[in-house]
Backbone as a ProteinNet text record, in pm:
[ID]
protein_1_A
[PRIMARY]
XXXXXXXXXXXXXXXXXXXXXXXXXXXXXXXXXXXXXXXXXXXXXXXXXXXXXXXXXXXXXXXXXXXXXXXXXXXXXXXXXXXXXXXXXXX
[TERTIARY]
-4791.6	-4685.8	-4728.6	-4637	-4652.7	-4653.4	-4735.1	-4683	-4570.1	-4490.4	-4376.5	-4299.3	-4293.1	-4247.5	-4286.7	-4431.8	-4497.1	-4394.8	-4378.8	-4317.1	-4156.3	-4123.3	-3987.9	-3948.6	-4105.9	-4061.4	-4118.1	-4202.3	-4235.3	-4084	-4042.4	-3935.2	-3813.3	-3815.7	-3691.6	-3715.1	-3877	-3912.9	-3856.4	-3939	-3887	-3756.5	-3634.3	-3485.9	-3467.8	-3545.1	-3446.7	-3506	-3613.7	-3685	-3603.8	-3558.9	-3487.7	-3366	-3315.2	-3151.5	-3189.8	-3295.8	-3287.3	-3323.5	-3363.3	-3408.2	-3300.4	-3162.8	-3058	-2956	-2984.8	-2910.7	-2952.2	-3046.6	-3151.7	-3094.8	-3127.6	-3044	-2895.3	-2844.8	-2673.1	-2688.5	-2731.3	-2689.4	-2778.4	-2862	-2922	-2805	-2730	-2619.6	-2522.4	-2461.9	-2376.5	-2433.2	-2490.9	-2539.8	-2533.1	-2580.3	-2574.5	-2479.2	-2341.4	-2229	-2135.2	-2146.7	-2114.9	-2130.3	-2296	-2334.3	-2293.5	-2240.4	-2194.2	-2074.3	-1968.4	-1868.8	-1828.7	-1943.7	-1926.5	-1937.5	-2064	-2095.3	-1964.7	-1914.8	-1802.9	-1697.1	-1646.6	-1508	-1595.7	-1699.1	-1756.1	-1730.9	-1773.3	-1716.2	-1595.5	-1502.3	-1346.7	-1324.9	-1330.5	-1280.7	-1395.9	-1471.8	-1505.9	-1435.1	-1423.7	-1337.4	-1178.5	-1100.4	-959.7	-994.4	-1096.9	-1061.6	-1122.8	-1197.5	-1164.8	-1034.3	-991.6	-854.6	-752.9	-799.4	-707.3	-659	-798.4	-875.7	-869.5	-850.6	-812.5	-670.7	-575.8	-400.6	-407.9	-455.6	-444.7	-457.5	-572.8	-590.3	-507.2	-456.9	-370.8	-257.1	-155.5	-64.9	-61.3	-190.9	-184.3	-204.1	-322.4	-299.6	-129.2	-25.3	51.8	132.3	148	263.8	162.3	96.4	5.6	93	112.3	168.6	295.1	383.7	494.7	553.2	422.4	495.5	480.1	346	301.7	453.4	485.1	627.7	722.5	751.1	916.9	855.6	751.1	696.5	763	663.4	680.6	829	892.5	1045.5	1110.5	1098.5	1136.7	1113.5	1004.9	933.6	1008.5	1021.5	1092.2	1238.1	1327.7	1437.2	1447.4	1375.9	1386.9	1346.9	1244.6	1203.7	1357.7	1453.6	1559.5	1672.2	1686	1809.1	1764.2	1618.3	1611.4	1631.5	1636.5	1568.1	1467.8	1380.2	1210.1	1141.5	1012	926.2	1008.2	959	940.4	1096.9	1192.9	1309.6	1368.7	1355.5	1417.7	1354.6	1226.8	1182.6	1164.2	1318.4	1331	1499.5	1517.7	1622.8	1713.8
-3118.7	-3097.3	-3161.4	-3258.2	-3321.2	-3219.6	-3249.5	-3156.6	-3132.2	-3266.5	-3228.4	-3097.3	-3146.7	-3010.7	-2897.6	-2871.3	-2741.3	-2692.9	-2806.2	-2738.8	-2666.6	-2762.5	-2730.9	-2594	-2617.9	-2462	-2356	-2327.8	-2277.1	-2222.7	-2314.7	-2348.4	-2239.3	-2276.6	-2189.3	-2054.9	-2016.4	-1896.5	-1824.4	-1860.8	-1823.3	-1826.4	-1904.6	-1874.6	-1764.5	-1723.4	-1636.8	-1466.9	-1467.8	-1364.6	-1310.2	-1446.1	-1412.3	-1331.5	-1425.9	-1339.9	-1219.4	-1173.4	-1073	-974.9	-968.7	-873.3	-868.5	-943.2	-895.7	-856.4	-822.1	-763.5	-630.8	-650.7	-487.9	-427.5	-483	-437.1	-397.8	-485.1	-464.4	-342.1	-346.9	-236.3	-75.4	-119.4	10.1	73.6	-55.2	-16.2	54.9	-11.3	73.5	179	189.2	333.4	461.3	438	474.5	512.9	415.3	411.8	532	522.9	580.5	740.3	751.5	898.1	959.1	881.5	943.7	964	892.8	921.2	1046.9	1085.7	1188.5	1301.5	1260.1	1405	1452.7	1352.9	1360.6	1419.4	1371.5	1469	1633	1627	1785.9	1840.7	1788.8	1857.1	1913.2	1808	1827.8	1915.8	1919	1975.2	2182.6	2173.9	2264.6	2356.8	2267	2342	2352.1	2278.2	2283.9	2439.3	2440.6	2583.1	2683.9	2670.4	2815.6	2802.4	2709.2	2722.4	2794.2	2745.7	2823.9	2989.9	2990.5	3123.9	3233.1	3165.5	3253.8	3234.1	3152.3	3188.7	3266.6	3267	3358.6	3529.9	3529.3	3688	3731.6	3623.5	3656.6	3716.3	3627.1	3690.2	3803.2	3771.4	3927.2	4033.2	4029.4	4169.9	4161.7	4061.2	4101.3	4154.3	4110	4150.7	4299.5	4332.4	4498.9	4597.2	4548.7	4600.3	4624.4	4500.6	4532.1	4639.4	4615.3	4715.5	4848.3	4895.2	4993.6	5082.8	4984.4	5023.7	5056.6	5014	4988.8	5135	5167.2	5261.1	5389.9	5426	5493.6	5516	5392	5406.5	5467.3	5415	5552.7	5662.2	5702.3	5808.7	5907.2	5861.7	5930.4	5961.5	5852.3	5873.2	5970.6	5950.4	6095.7	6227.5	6235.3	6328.5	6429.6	6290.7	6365.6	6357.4	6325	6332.1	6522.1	6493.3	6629	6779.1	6729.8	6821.2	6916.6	6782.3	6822.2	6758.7	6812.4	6723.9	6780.2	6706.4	6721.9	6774.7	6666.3	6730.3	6838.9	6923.7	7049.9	7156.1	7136.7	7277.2	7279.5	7170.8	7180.3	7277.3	7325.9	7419.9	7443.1
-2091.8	-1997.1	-1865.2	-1801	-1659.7	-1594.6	-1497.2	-1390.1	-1307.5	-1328.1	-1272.7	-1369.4	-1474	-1605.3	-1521.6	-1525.2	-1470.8	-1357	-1213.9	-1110	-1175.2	-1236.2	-1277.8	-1351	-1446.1	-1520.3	-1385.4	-1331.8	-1205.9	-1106	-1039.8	-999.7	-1070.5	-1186.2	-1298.1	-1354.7	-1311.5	-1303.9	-1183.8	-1078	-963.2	-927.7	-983.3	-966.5	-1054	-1164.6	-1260.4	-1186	-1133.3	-1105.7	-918.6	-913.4	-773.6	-815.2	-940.7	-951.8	-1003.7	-1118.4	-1158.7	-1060.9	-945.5	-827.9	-777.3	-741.8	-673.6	-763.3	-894.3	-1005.4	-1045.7	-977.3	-983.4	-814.5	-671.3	-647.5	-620.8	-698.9	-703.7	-770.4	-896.9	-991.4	-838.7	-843.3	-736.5	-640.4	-548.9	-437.9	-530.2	-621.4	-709.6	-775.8	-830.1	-872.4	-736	-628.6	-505.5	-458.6	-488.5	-429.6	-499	-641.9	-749.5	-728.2	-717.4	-703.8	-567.2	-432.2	-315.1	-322.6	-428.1	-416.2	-498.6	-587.6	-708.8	-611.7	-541.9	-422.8	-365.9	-286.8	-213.5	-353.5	-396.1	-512.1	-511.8	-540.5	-582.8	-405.4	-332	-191.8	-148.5	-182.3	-157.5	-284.1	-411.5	-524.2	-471.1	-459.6	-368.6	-252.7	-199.5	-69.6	-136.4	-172.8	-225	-336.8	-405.8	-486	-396.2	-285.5	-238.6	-134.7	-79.1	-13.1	-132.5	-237	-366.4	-376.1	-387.5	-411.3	-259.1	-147.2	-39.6	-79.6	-96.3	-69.2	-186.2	-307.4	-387	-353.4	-329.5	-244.2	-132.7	-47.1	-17.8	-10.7	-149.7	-191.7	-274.2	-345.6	-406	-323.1	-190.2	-110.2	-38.7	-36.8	27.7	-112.1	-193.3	-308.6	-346.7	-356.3	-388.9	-243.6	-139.1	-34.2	-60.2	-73.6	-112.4	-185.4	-318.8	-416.7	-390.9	-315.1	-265.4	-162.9	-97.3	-21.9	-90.6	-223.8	-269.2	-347.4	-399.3	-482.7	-386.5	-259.7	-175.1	-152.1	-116.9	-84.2	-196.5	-338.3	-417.2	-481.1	-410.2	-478.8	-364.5	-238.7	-99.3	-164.4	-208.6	-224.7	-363.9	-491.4	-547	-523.4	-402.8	-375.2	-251.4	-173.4	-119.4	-189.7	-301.8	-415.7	-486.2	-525.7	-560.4	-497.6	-373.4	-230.7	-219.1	-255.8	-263.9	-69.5	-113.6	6.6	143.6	261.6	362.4	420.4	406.7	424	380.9	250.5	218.5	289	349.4	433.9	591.3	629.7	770.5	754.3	824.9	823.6	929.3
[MASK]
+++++++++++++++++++++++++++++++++++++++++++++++++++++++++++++++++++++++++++++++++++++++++++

């Protein structure tokens, strides 16, 4: 082998070893890019289910109230249809 051969294969080493290092880090930035954006969805998908999970408790302590009232409201009204409770022993 001439030495010119030598530089050449030399030469065609050193190009392939260049590209394969910026294919190593491409794939590195993307892998990178990939796993911050995964972080990020688990953040937001995080916070959106407890925003969930509070309007939920929410409505249920307000609808438990409600019913608590309409209960009361007719447990009152059979109690003055019967003329039971508080009103039958004012005189």
């Amino acid at each position: 082998m001439s030495s010119q051969q030598t530089f050449r294969a030399g030469q065609t080493q050193g190009h392939a070893e260049a590209k394969a290092d910026e294919w190593i880090q491409s794939t590195k930035n993307t892998a990178q890019s990939a796993h911050d954006k995964a972080v990020d969805a688990a953040h937001s998908t995080k916070e959106s289910t407890q925003q969930g999970q509070e309007q939920a408790s929410g409505f249920i302590h307000q609808t438990s109230e409600q019913v608590m009232n309409m209960a009361h409201d007719a447990m009152d009204s059979v109690k003055s249809t019967l003329g039971v409770g508080e009103h039958s022993h004012k005189k």
